[in-house]
Amino acid sequence: MARYARSARIIVLVSLLLSGAGCSSHKSPESPPTPKLPDLSGVWQIAQPLTALTSESCGAPPLTPEGAKIYQQRVAASRAGDTSWDDTAKCKPPGEPRTLFEMGWPFQIGQSPERVVFMFQWNRYVRVIEMGLKLADFDGPFFYGRSSGAWEGDTLVAHVIGVREQVALDSTGLPHSDDMKMVERFRLINAGQQLEARIHFEDPVTFTQPWDTVLVFNRLPETAIVEDHCLDRLHLPNSYRPTLEQRGGAEPTATRGS
Amino acid sequence: MVSNSSSKPLAHRARVATGLLILGGVSIAQAQIAPVTPADLDAVPAGHQDIARQLGPVGGNLSGRNAHDAGRRGPGGAPPGASGAPPGSAPPGPPMSSAADPQDLRGFWYGRGASERSYEANERPGPRTRSKYELALLCLVDPGVEPSGGEIFQTPQVITWLKNTDLHARRIYLNVDHPKDLTPTYAGHSIGHWEGATLVVDTIALQGTFGYVGSSFHRPGSDVYDQVTRPGQKLPPPTKYFKNEIVMATPTLHVIERIHKINNGTQLEDDLSYSDPASGMTPYTMEAIFSFGVAGSYLEQFCEDGNDRFGPAYAEELSKSSRK
C-alpha cells in the first residue's frame, strides 16, 4: 500500500503540474470556439525575416541610458562570439515575443474559448494566452510571462506581464526589465491569410517612452511544422535537423547596430 | 467498447484512467494521498521540482503560484483535483450535451495514459544505451504516440493534442497519406481518418525509445505488473531492441491507434497497437483512458530550464557513449 501511496502522490503531483489543474467556466468539447469570433487557428510564419525589433514610429526602440548600456554590451559580446547573455544558446525558450519570429520558424495557434495557445516549432515550446485571467498576485517571472486575453471586436488583446528579465526581446539582445508590460493585439488581415500582431511595450527602466512594433505573419499549410529538439539540433551529430527549406525561411541576417 | 485490440494477440494490456488510475482494481482515489516528500520530488522532472515544492501537499489547496487564478474561478473555485478529488475524476460542471458528436474531440482530457514513467528504468545494469531516462534528462523525449492527457484542438485538417507531458503538441493530419522518405522523429508522423465514431491513427517514422515495457508498472515481478498483466500474458521476449527493458524504435516501428469516446462522451479511449518486424515485436497493445474535464491556467514549465547540468558537454558525452 505504501508503494501505491507514493505512486499516487507522484502521479497526482505530476498530473497537477503538467495539466495546470484548475477550473473555470466549463465548455463542452462540442462547443465551437466562441461563435462570431475570429478563429486564429492555423500555422503562421513571420512574413519577413526579422532579428531586430523596430519601433513603428521612431525606428530604433527608445532605450534609456541603462537599457542602451545593456544592449551595447550584448551586441559587442555577440560580435566577439560570446553568446552567454542569450539563454537560447542553452536551448532555453526565446520567450515572448522573440519566439514569434526567431529563426523565421513557424508556429501553430490553437484556440478554445478558454485560451489561445501558441505552439512553436522552436523546440516545441508552448505559450498560452489565458482568456480572462486575472494578473493580480502574479508571482513570475516566466519566459513567456503571464498573458491575459480578451476579445475586442475582431482583435485578440493580450496583456502580458512577468517576462523574465533574462529574456531578450529580439535576437540581437534588446533588453527589458522585470517590470515590462506588453499589450499584444492579434487580428486576421488580408482575408485571413495573414495575422497581424501589434505589440505595445512599456518599461520605464529600459525605454524612455512606450513604443509599438508591428509584426505580420503569413498563413502556412497545416503540415508546415516539423519536429525540433534544440539540444539534439545543436549538440548531437547525425540527428534530425530541419533543412533550411523546411524552416521555410532564410537564416537571420539583419542586426541592429550598437 | 469499440476496440480492435481484443481480437489481437495480447502480450500485455494495461488499463489506465488518469486521476482514477485503475491498477488491477486499485484506484488512486482509494490510495492514501500524502504530502509531497523529498523522495517524491526525486521522481519529478528537475524543471518541475520548484513548482512542486510551491504546490506543497498534493491534494491540498492550490495556492501560491496558482493564487492569481482564483479570481477567475470565482469564490472558492478550487480546481477539480486540487481539493481532494484527484485530477481526472469526473469534474463538476454542466452536462456535455454535445458529447453525442463522436467526431468532435475538442476539449481538455485528463489522463496520464498508460505509459506512466517511473524514471527508474535505467537503474538496472546492462548495455549502455540511450534509455528513455537519459533522453528525458536531456529533454529529448517527445510524447508522440505516448498516451498523455491534455487539450485537443481540432480543425478539418489536423487534430492537435497538446500533451501534458512537458506541454508538447502532437499532430494528427487527417485524410492524407504519409509523405515519402520521412526522417524519423521522436513524435513520428501521424495520419488519421474516421471510421464511424473511431479515429484511426497511423504513426510511422519514429525514433528514440519508448518506456512502455520498461516502466516500473510493467516490470515483471512488481506487484503492479502482476495486477495489470492479464493471466497468461507475457512480455515480448528480450531482444537487442529491448535493452534495459526499453523499446527502441527501429525504422519499421508502426503504431496504430483507435481513439473513440466512451461512457456517453465523458471519456476518451485510446487503444494502441505497436508492431515492429525488425525487433520481432508482435502487436503489443494497451489502452489509455482519459476523462473530459476543464483546465485552469497552464503553469509554464520547461525541461530545458531545469537541466543546466545537462548542457552541451553532457550531451556530447552522451552522444559519444551512445554510439559505442
Coordinates of C-alpha atoms in Angstrom, one line a residue:
Chain A
M1 CA 0.0 0.0 0.0
A2 CA 2.9 2.3 0.7
R3 CA 4.1 1.8 -2.8
Y4 CA 0.6 2.7 -4.1
A5 CA 0.6 5.8 -1.9
R6 CA 3.9 7.0 -3.2
S7 CA 2.9 6.3 -6.7
A8 CA -0.3 8.0 -6.1
R9 CA 1.4 11.1 -4.9
I10 CA 3.8 11.2 -7.8
I11 CA 1.0 10.6 -10.3
V12 CA -1.3 13.2 -8.9
L13 CA 1.6 15.6 -8.4
V14 CA 2.9 15.3 -11.9
S15 CA -0.6 15.4 -13.3
L16 CA -1.3 18.6 -11.4
L17 CA 2.0 20.1 -12.6
L18 CA 1.6 19.1 -16.2
S19 CA -2.1 19.7 -16.5
G20 CA -2.3 23.0 -14.8
A21 CA -5.2 21.6 -12.9
G22 CA -7.8 24.2 -12.2
C23 CA -11.2 25.1 -13.2
S24 CA -13.0 27.9 -15.0
S25 CA -16.2 28.0 -17.0
H26 CA -16.9 24.6 -18.3
K27 CA -17.1 24.2 -22.0
S28 CA -18.3 21.1 -23.7
P29 CA -16.0 19.7 -26.4
E30 CA -18.8 20.2 -28.9
S31 CA -18.9 23.9 -28.4
P32 CA -17.4 25.8 -31.3
P33 CA -14.5 28.2 -30.3
T34 CA -16.8 31.1 -29.4
P35 CA -19.2 31.8 -32.3
K36 CA -18.7 35.0 -34.2
L37 CA -15.2 35.4 -33.0
P38 CA -12.3 35.2 -35.4
D39 CA -10.6 31.9 -35.5
L40 CA -6.8 32.3 -35.4
S41 CA -6.2 28.6 -35.6
G42 CA -3.6 27.6 -38.1
V43 CA 0.1 27.7 -38.8
W44 CA 1.9 31.0 -39.1
Q45 CA 5.3 32.3 -40.1
I46 CA 6.8 35.8 -39.9
A47 CA 6.3 37.4 -43.3
Q48 CA 9.8 39.0 -43.4
P49 CA 12.9 37.5 -41.7
L50 CA 13.4 39.5 -38.6
T51 CA 16.1 39.6 -35.9
A52 CA 15.7 43.2 -34.5
L53 CA 12.5 44.8 -33.4
T54 CA 11.9 48.3 -34.5
S55 CA 9.6 51.0 -33.3
E56 CA 6.7 51.7 -35.6
S57 CA 7.1 55.5 -35.0
C58 CA 10.8 56.1 -34.3
G59 CA 12.8 53.2 -35.8
A60 CA 15.1 52.1 -33.0
P61 CA 13.4 51.4 -29.7
P62 CA 13.8 54.4 -27.4
L63 CA 16.3 52.9 -25.0
T64 CA 17.2 54.6 -21.7
P65 CA 20.9 55.0 -20.9
E66 CA 20.6 52.0 -18.7
G67 CA 18.9 50.0 -21.4
A68 CA 21.3 51.1 -24.1
K69 CA 24.3 50.1 -21.9
I70 CA 23.0 46.5 -21.6
Y71 CA 22.1 46.3 -25.2
Q72 CA 25.5 47.5 -26.4
Q73 CA 27.2 45.0 -24.1
R74 CA 25.2 42.2 -25.6
V75 CA 25.9 43.3 -29.2
A76 CA 29.6 43.6 -28.5
A77 CA 29.6 40.2 -26.9
S78 CA 27.8 38.6 -29.8
R79 CA 30.4 40.2 -32.2
A80 CA 33.1 38.6 -30.1
G81 CA 31.4 35.3 -30.3
D82 CA 30.2 35.4 -26.7
T83 CA 26.5 34.4 -26.5
S84 CA 26.4 33.9 -22.8
W85 CA 23.8 36.6 -22.5
D86 CA 21.5 34.5 -24.7
D87 CA 19.8 31.6 -22.9
T88 CA 18.6 30.2 -26.3
A89 CA 22.1 29.0 -26.7
K90 CA 21.3 26.6 -23.9
C91 CA 18.0 25.8 -25.6
K92 CA 16.0 27.7 -23.1
P93 CA 12.9 29.4 -24.5
P94 CA 13.4 32.6 -26.6
G95 CA 10.4 33.9 -24.7
E96 CA 7.9 36.4 -25.7
P97 CA 7.8 38.0 -28.2
R98 CA 11.0 36.7 -29.7
T99 CA 9.8 33.2 -30.4
L100 CA 7.2 34.6 -32.7
F101 CA 9.9 35.3 -35.3
E102 CA 13.1 33.6 -34.0
M103 CA 14.9 32.0 -37.0
G104 CA 11.8 32.6 -39.1
W105 CA 10.3 29.3 -37.9
P106 CA 6.6 28.8 -37.9
F107 CA 4.2 28.3 -35.0
Q108 CA 0.7 26.9 -34.7
I109 CA -2.2 28.6 -32.9
G110 CA -4.8 26.5 -31.2
Q111 CA -7.9 28.3 -30.0
S112 CA -10.5 27.4 -27.5
P113 CA -13.0 29.5 -25.5
E114 CA -10.6 29.4 -22.6
R115 CA -7.2 30.0 -24.1
V116 CA -5.2 30.7 -27.2
V117 CA -2.2 28.5 -27.4
F118 CA 0.9 29.2 -29.5
M119 CA 2.7 26.0 -30.3
F120 CA 6.1 27.0 -31.7
Q121 CA 8.3 24.8 -33.9
W122 CA 11.3 26.2 -32.0
N123 CA 12.0 23.3 -29.6
R124 CA 8.2 22.6 -29.4
Y125 CA 7.8 25.4 -26.9
V126 CA 4.3 26.5 -25.9
R127 CA 3.0 29.9 -24.9
V128 CA -0.5 30.3 -23.6
I129 CA -2.9 33.3 -23.5
E130 CA -5.5 32.6 -20.9
M131 CA -8.7 34.3 -21.6
G132 CA -9.9 36.5 -18.7
L133 CA -7.0 35.6 -16.5
K134 CA -6.6 38.0 -13.6
L135 CA -3.0 39.0 -13.4
A136 CA -3.1 40.2 -9.8
D137 CA -0.9 38.5 -7.3
F138 CA 1.4 37.4 -10.1
D139 CA 4.5 35.6 -8.9
G140 CA 6.5 35.1 -12.0
P141 CA 8.6 35.8 -13.9
F142 CA 8.4 33.3 -16.7
F143 CA 9.9 33.0 -20.1
Y144 CA 6.6 33.9 -21.7
G145 CA 5.3 35.9 -18.8
R146 CA 1.6 35.6 -17.9
S147 CA -0.9 36.6 -20.5
S148 CA -4.5 37.5 -20.0
G149 CA -6.6 37.7 -23.2
A150 CA -9.8 39.3 -24.2
W151 CA -11.6 39.8 -27.5
E152 CA -12.2 43.4 -28.6
G153 CA -14.2 43.0 -31.8
D154 CA -12.0 41.2 -34.2
T155 CA -8.9 41.6 -32.2
L156 CA -7.4 39.3 -29.6
V157 CA -5.9 41.6 -26.9
A158 CA -3.3 40.0 -24.6
H159 CA -1.9 41.8 -21.6
V160 CA 1.4 40.4 -20.8
I161 CA 3.5 40.8 -17.6
G162 CA 6.3 39.0 -15.9
V163 CA 8.5 38.2 -18.8
R164 CA 11.9 37.2 -17.4
E165 CA 14.5 39.9 -17.5
Q166 CA 17.0 37.5 -18.9
V167 CA 14.8 37.0 -22.0
A168 CA 15.9 39.2 -24.8
L169 CA 13.1 40.8 -26.8
D170 CA 14.8 40.0 -30.1
S171 CA 17.6 38.0 -31.5
T172 CA 20.1 40.9 -31.1
G173 CA 19.6 41.2 -27.4
L174 CA 17.1 44.0 -26.9
P175 CA 16.7 44.1 -23.1
H176 CA 13.9 44.8 -20.8
S177 CA 13.3 44.8 -17.1
D178 CA 11.1 42.5 -15.0
D179 CA 8.6 45.4 -14.8
M180 CA 7.9 45.5 -18.5
K181 CA 4.3 45.3 -19.6
M182 CA 3.2 44.4 -23.1
V183 CA -0.1 44.6 -24.8
E184 CA -0.3 42.4 -27.9
R185 CA -3.1 42.9 -30.4
F186 CA -3.6 40.0 -32.8
R187 CA -6.0 40.2 -35.7
L188 CA -6.5 38.5 -39.1
I189 CA -5.9 40.6 -42.2
N190 CA -5.9 40.0 -45.9
A191 CA -9.0 37.7 -45.8
G192 CA -7.4 35.6 -43.1
Q193 CA -4.3 34.8 -45.0
Q194 CA -2.2 37.0 -42.7
L195 CA -2.0 37.6 -39.0
E196 CA -1.0 41.0 -37.6
A197 CA 0.5 41.4 -34.2
R198 CA 0.7 44.9 -32.9
I199 CA 2.8 44.9 -29.7
H200 CA 3.0 47.7 -27.3
F201 CA 5.9 47.9 -24.8
E202 CA 6.0 49.8 -21.6
D203 CA 9.1 49.7 -19.4
P204 CA 10.4 52.9 -17.9
V205 CA 13.6 51.2 -16.8
T206 CA 14.6 50.3 -20.3
F207 CA 12.7 52.6 -22.6
T208 CA 12.3 56.3 -22.4
Q209 CA 8.7 56.1 -23.7
P210 CA 6.2 53.4 -24.6
W211 CA 6.6 52.1 -28.2
D212 CA 4.9 49.8 -30.6
T213 CA 6.1 47.4 -33.2
V214 CA 4.0 45.6 -35.8
L215 CA 4.7 42.0 -36.9
V216 CA 2.9 40.3 -39.9
F217 CA 2.7 36.6 -40.3
N218 CA 1.7 34.5 -43.3
R219 CA -0.6 31.5 -43.1
L220 CA 1.1 28.3 -43.9
P221 CA -0.2 24.8 -44.6
E222 CA -1.2 22.8 -41.6
T223 CA 1.6 20.4 -42.2
A224 CA 4.3 23.1 -42.2
I225 CA 5.6 22.5 -38.7
V226 CA 8.4 19.9 -38.3
E227 CA 9.7 18.4 -35.1
D228 CA 12.6 20.3 -33.5
H229 CA 14.6 19.3 -30.4
C230 CA 17.0 22.1 -29.7
L231 CA 19.5 20.0 -27.8
D232 CA 19.5 17.4 -30.5
R233 CA 19.8 20.0 -33.2
L234 CA 22.7 21.8 -31.6
H235 CA 24.7 19.1 -29.9
L236 CA 24.0 15.6 -31.2
P237 CA 25.6 14.8 -34.5
N238 CA 23.7 12.9 -37.2
S239 CA 20.5 13.8 -35.6
Y240 CA 17.4 15.2 -37.2
R241 CA 17.7 18.8 -38.2
P242 CA 15.3 20.7 -40.3
T243 CA 16.7 21.8 -43.6
L244 CA 16.7 25.5 -44.4
E245 CA 13.9 24.8 -46.8
Q246 CA 11.9 23.1 -44.2
R247 CA 12.3 26.0 -42.0
G248 CA 10.7 28.0 -44.7
G249 CA 12.9 31.0 -44.5
A250 CA 16.4 32.4 -44.5
E251 CA 18.7 32.5 -41.7
P252 CA 18.5 35.7 -39.7
T253 CA 20.9 38.3 -41.1
A254 CA 19.9 41.7 -40.0
T255 CA 21.3 43.1 -36.9
R256 CA 20.7 46.4 -35.1
G257 CA 23.9 48.4 -34.7
S258 CA 25.3 49.2 -31.3
Chain B
M1 CA -16.1 -0.7 -26.0
V2 CA -15.0 0.0 -29.5
S3 CA -11.7 -1.7 -29.8
N4 CA -9.8 -3.8 -32.1
S5 CA -7.3 -4.8 -29.6
S6 CA -9.2 -7.6 -28.0
S7 CA -9.1 -9.6 -31.2
K8 CA -5.4 -9.5 -31.5
P9 CA -2.7 -11.5 -29.6
L10 CA -2.1 -9.7 -26.5
A11 CA 1.3 -9.7 -24.9
H12 CA 0.3 -7.1 -22.4
R13 CA -2.6 -4.9 -21.7
A14 CA -2.7 -2.1 -19.3
R15 CA -5.8 -0.1 -18.4
V16 CA -5.1 3.3 -17.0
A17 CA -7.5 6.1 -16.4
T18 CA -5.9 9.3 -15.3
G19 CA -6.6 10.5 -11.9
L20 CA -8.7 7.5 -11.4
L21 CA -5.8 5.2 -12.2
I22 CA -7.0 1.7 -12.1
L23 CA -4.4 -0.8 -11.4
G24 CA -5.9 -4.2 -11.0
G25 CA -8.8 -2.8 -9.3
V26 CA -6.9 -0.5 -7.0
S27 CA -7.5 3.1 -7.8
I28 CA -5.5 6.2 -6.9
A29 CA -8.7 7.6 -5.5
Q30 CA -8.6 4.8 -2.9
A31 CA -4.9 5.1 -2.2
Q32 CA -3.7 7.3 0.6
I33 CA -2.7 10.7 -0.6
A34 CA 0.1 12.1 1.5
P35 CA 2.1 15.3 1.3
V36 CA 4.9 15.5 -1.2
T37 CA 8.1 14.2 0.2
P38 CA 11.7 14.8 -1.0
A39 CA 11.6 11.2 -2.3
D40 CA 8.6 12.1 -4.4
L41 CA 10.4 15.1 -5.8
D42 CA 13.2 12.9 -7.0
A43 CA 10.7 11.4 -9.4
V44 CA 9.6 14.7 -10.7
P45 CA 11.5 16.1 -13.7
A46 CA 14.0 18.6 -12.5
G47 CA 12.4 21.5 -14.1
H48 CA 9.3 20.9 -12.2
Q49 CA 10.6 20.5 -8.8
D50 CA 10.5 24.1 -7.8
I51 CA 6.9 24.2 -8.8
A52 CA 6.2 21.0 -6.9
R53 CA 7.6 22.5 -3.8
Q54 CA 5.4 25.5 -4.1
L55 CA 2.4 23.4 -4.6
G56 CA 3.0 21.7 -1.4
P57 CA 0.9 18.7 -0.4
V58 CA -0.8 17.1 -3.3
G59 CA -4.5 17.2 -3.0
G60 CA -4.3 20.3 -0.8
N61 CA -5.1 23.9 -1.7
L62 CA -3.5 25.0 -4.8
S63 CA -2.5 28.4 -3.6
G64 CA 0.8 30.2 -4.1
R65 CA 1.7 30.1 -7.7
N66 CA -1.9 29.5 -8.7
A67 CA -3.4 32.1 -6.4
H68 CA -3.9 34.5 -9.2
D69 CA -6.2 32.1 -10.9
A70 CA -8.6 32.1 -8.0
G71 CA -10.3 35.2 -9.2
R72 CA -11.2 33.7 -12.5
R73 CA -12.6 30.6 -10.8
G74 CA -14.7 32.6 -8.5
P75 CA -15.1 32.4 -4.8
G76 CA -14.0 29.1 -3.5
G77 CA -13.4 27.9 -7.0
A78 CA -10.7 25.4 -6.4
P79 CA -9.9 23.4 -9.5
P80 CA -11.0 19.8 -9.7
G81 CA -8.4 17.6 -8.2
A82 CA -7.0 20.4 -6.1
S83 CA -9.1 19.9 -3.1
G84 CA -9.3 16.2 -2.6
A85 CA -10.6 14.9 -5.8
P86 CA -7.7 13.7 -8.0
P87 CA -7.4 15.2 -11.4
G88 CA -9.2 13.1 -13.9
S89 CA -12.1 12.2 -11.7
A90 CA -15.4 13.3 -13.1
P91 CA -15.3 17.1 -12.9
P92 CA -18.3 19.1 -11.9
G93 CA -19.8 21.3 -14.5
P94 CA -22.7 21.5 -17.0
P95 CA -23.6 18.3 -18.8
M96 CA -21.8 17.6 -22.0
S97 CA -24.9 18.0 -24.2
S98 CA -22.8 17.9 -27.4
A99 CA -20.9 14.7 -26.5
A100 CA -23.2 13.0 -29.0
D101 CA -20.9 14.0 -31.8
P102 CA -18.3 11.3 -31.7
Q103 CA -16.0 13.0 -34.2
D104 CA -15.5 16.1 -32.2
L105 CA -12.7 15.6 -29.7
R106 CA -12.1 19.2 -28.7
G107 CA -11.6 19.8 -25.1
F108 CA -9.4 19.0 -22.2
W109 CA -8.9 15.4 -21.4
Y110 CA -7.3 14.4 -18.1
G111 CA -5.1 11.4 -18.2
R112 CA -1.6 10.3 -17.6
G113 CA -2.0 7.5 -20.1
A114 CA -0.7 4.0 -19.9
S115 CA 2.9 4.9 -20.0
E116 CA 3.5 6.4 -16.6
R117 CA 7.2 6.8 -16.4
S118 CA 9.0 5.8 -13.3
Y119 CA 12.3 7.3 -14.2
E120 CA 13.8 4.2 -12.7
A121 CA 14.1 2.3 -16.0
N122 CA 17.8 2.8 -16.1
E123 CA 18.6 1.6 -12.7
R124 CA 19.5 -1.9 -13.8
P125 CA 22.9 -2.8 -15.2
G126 CA 23.0 -3.5 -18.9
P127 CA 24.5 -2.4 -22.1
R128 CA 24.7 1.3 -22.2
T129 CA 22.1 2.8 -24.4
R130 CA 20.2 6.0 -24.6
S131 CA 17.4 5.0 -22.5
K132 CA 14.2 6.9 -22.1
Y133 CA 15.5 8.0 -18.7
E134 CA 18.6 9.6 -20.3
L135 CA 16.6 11.1 -23.1
A136 CA 14.2 12.6 -20.5
L137 CA 17.2 14.1 -18.7
L138 CA 18.3 15.6 -21.9
C139 CA 14.8 16.9 -22.6
L140 CA 14.7 14.8 -25.7
V141 CA 11.6 13.0 -25.0
D142 CA 8.6 13.9 -27.1
P143 CA 5.2 12.4 -26.1
G144 CA 4.4 11.5 -29.6
V145 CA 2.3 8.4 -29.5
E146 CA 2.9 8.1 -25.8
P147 CA -0.6 8.4 -24.2
S148 CA -0.9 11.6 -22.2
G149 CA -3.8 13.7 -21.3
G150 CA -4.1 17.3 -22.4
E151 CA -6.1 19.7 -24.6
I152 CA -7.2 18.7 -28.0
F153 CA -7.7 21.3 -30.7
Q154 CA -9.3 20.2 -33.9
T155 CA -9.7 21.5 -37.4
P156 CA -10.8 19.6 -40.5
Q157 CA -7.1 19.2 -41.4
V158 CA -5.4 18.4 -38.2
I159 CA -6.1 17.2 -34.7
T160 CA -3.6 18.8 -32.3
W161 CA -3.1 17.1 -29.0
L162 CA -1.3 19.4 -26.6
K163 CA 0.0 16.7 -24.3
N164 CA 0.5 17.4 -20.6
T165 CA 3.8 15.7 -20.9
D166 CA 6.0 18.8 -20.9
L167 CA 3.4 20.6 -22.8
H168 CA 4.3 19.3 -26.2
A169 CA 1.9 19.2 -29.2
R170 CA 1.2 16.1 -31.1
R171 CA -0.3 16.5 -34.6
I172 CA -2.5 14.0 -36.4
Y173 CA -3.1 15.0 -40.0
L174 CA -6.5 13.9 -41.3
N175 CA -7.3 12.2 -44.6
V176 CA -3.8 12.4 -46.0
D177 CA -1.1 9.8 -46.7
H178 CA 2.3 9.7 -45.1
P179 CA 4.9 11.7 -47.1
K180 CA 7.6 9.6 -48.7
D181 CA 11.1 9.5 -47.3
L182 CA 10.2 10.6 -43.8
T183 CA 13.1 11.4 -41.5
P184 CA 12.5 9.6 -38.2
T185 CA 11.5 11.9 -35.3
Y186 CA 10.6 11.4 -31.7
A187 CA 7.0 12.0 -32.3
G188 CA 6.9 10.3 -35.7
H189 CA 4.4 11.2 -38.4
S190 CA 0.8 10.5 -37.6
I191 CA -2.1 10.5 -40.0
G192 CA -5.7 9.7 -39.2
H193 CA -9.2 9.1 -40.6
W194 CA -12.6 8.5 -39.2
E195 CA -14.2 5.1 -39.3
G196 CA -17.6 6.0 -37.9
A197 CA -17.1 7.0 -34.3
T198 CA -13.5 5.9 -34.2
L199 CA -10.5 7.9 -35.2
V200 CA -7.9 5.6 -36.6
V201 CA -4.4 6.9 -36.3
D202 CA -1.3 5.5 -38.1
T203 CA 2.1 6.5 -36.9
I204 CA 5.5 5.7 -38.5
A205 CA 8.9 7.3 -38.8
L206 CA 9.6 7.1 -35.1
Q207 CA 13.0 7.3 -33.4
G208 CA 14.1 7.2 -29.8
T209 CA 12.9 4.9 -27.1
F210 CA 9.6 4.1 -25.5
G211 CA 9.1 3.2 -22.0
Y212 CA 6.1 1.1 -22.2
V213 CA 7.9 -2.1 -21.5
G214 CA 10.5 -0.5 -19.2
S215 CA 8.3 1.4 -16.8
S216 CA 8.1 0.1 -13.3
F217 CA 4.4 -0.6 -13.8
H218 CA 5.2 -3.2 -16.4
R219 CA 8.3 -4.7 -14.8
P220 CA 7.9 -8.4 -14.2
G221 CA 7.9 -9.2 -10.5
S222 CA 6.4 -5.9 -9.4
D223 CA 3.1 -6.1 -7.7
V224 CA 1.7 -3.5 -10.1
Y225 CA 2.9 -5.6 -13.1
D226 CA 1.2 -8.6 -11.8
Q227 CA -2.1 -6.8 -11.4
V228 CA -2.1 -5.1 -14.8
T229 CA -1.0 -8.1 -16.7
R230 CA -3.7 -10.5 -17.6
P231 CA -3.2 -14.1 -16.7
G232 CA -1.3 -15.9 -19.3
Q233 CA 0.1 -12.8 -20.9
K234 CA 3.8 -12.3 -21.1
L235 CA 6.0 -9.5 -22.3
P236 CA 7.7 -9.9 -25.6
P237 CA 11.0 -11.9 -25.3
P238 CA 14.0 -9.8 -24.8
T239 CA 15.9 -8.9 -27.9
K240 CA 18.6 -6.4 -28.6
Y241 CA 15.9 -3.9 -29.0
F242 CA 14.7 -4.3 -25.5
K243 CA 17.8 -3.3 -23.7
N244 CA 17.1 -2.2 -20.2
E245 CA 13.5 -3.2 -20.9
I246 CA 13.2 -0.2 -23.1
V247 CA 11.6 -0.4 -26.5
M248 CA 13.9 1.2 -29.0
A249 CA 12.3 2.3 -32.2
T250 CA 13.5 0.9 -35.4
P251 CA 12.6 2.2 -38.8
T252 CA 9.8 -0.4 -39.0
L253 CA 8.0 0.5 -35.8
H254 CA 4.4 1.0 -36.6
V255 CA 1.8 2.2 -34.2
I256 CA -1.9 2.1 -34.9
E257 CA -4.4 3.7 -32.5
R258 CA -8.1 3.6 -32.4
I259 CA -9.4 6.6 -30.5
H260 CA -13.0 6.9 -29.6
K261 CA -15.3 8.4 -26.9
I262 CA -16.9 6.1 -24.4
N263 CA -19.3 6.5 -21.5
N264 CA -21.6 8.9 -23.2
G265 CA -18.7 11.1 -24.4
T266 CA -17.3 11.7 -20.9
Q267 CA -14.2 9.7 -21.5
L268 CA -11.8 9.1 -24.4
E269 CA -10.3 5.8 -25.0
D270 CA -7.0 5.3 -27.0
D271 CA -6.3 1.7 -28.0
L272 CA -2.8 1.4 -29.1
S273 CA -1.1 -1.4 -31.0
Y274 CA 2.6 -1.4 -31.6
S275 CA 4.4 -3.7 -34.0
D276 CA 7.9 -3.7 -35.2
P277 CA 9.1 -6.5 -37.5
A278 CA 12.7 -5.6 -37.2
S279 CA 12.7 -6.0 -33.5
G280 CA 10.4 -9.1 -33.5
M281 CA 7.8 -7.3 -31.6
T282 CA 4.4 -8.7 -32.4
P283 CA 1.4 -6.5 -31.9
Y284 CA 1.7 -5.1 -28.4
T285 CA -1.4 -3.4 -27.3
M286 CA -2.5 -1.2 -24.5
E287 CA -5.2 1.2 -23.9
A288 CA -5.4 4.6 -22.2
I289 CA -8.5 6.3 -21.0
F290 CA -8.9 10.0 -20.4
S291 CA -11.7 11.8 -18.7
F292 CA -13.2 15.0 -20.0
G293 CA -12.7 18.0 -17.8
V294 CA -11.7 21.5 -17.6
A295 CA -8.3 23.1 -17.2
G296 CA -7.2 26.0 -15.2
S297 CA -4.4 28.2 -16.4
Y298 CA -1.3 26.4 -17.5
L299 CA 1.9 26.7 -15.5
E300 CA 4.9 27.4 -17.5
Q301 CA 7.4 24.6 -17.1
F302 CA 10.2 23.8 -19.5
C303 CA 12.5 20.8 -19.1
E304 CA 15.4 22.8 -20.6
D305 CA 15.2 25.3 -17.8
G306 CA 15.8 22.7 -15.1
N307 CA 18.7 20.9 -16.7
D308 CA 21.6 23.3 -16.7
R309 CA 23.8 20.4 -15.6
F310 CA 22.8 18.6 -18.8
G311 CA 24.2 21.1 -21.1
P312 CA 26.2 20.8 -24.3
A313 CA 29.1 19.0 -22.6
Y314 CA 26.9 16.3 -21.2
A315 CA 25.0 15.9 -24.4
E316 CA 28.3 15.5 -26.3
E317 CA 29.5 12.9 -23.8
L318 CA 26.2 11.0 -24.0
S319 CA 26.2 11.2 -27.8
K320 CA 29.6 9.5 -27.9
S321 CA 28.8 6.9 -25.3
S322 CA 25.6 6.0 -27.1
R323 CA 27.4 5.3 -30.3
K324 CA 29.8 2.8 -28.9

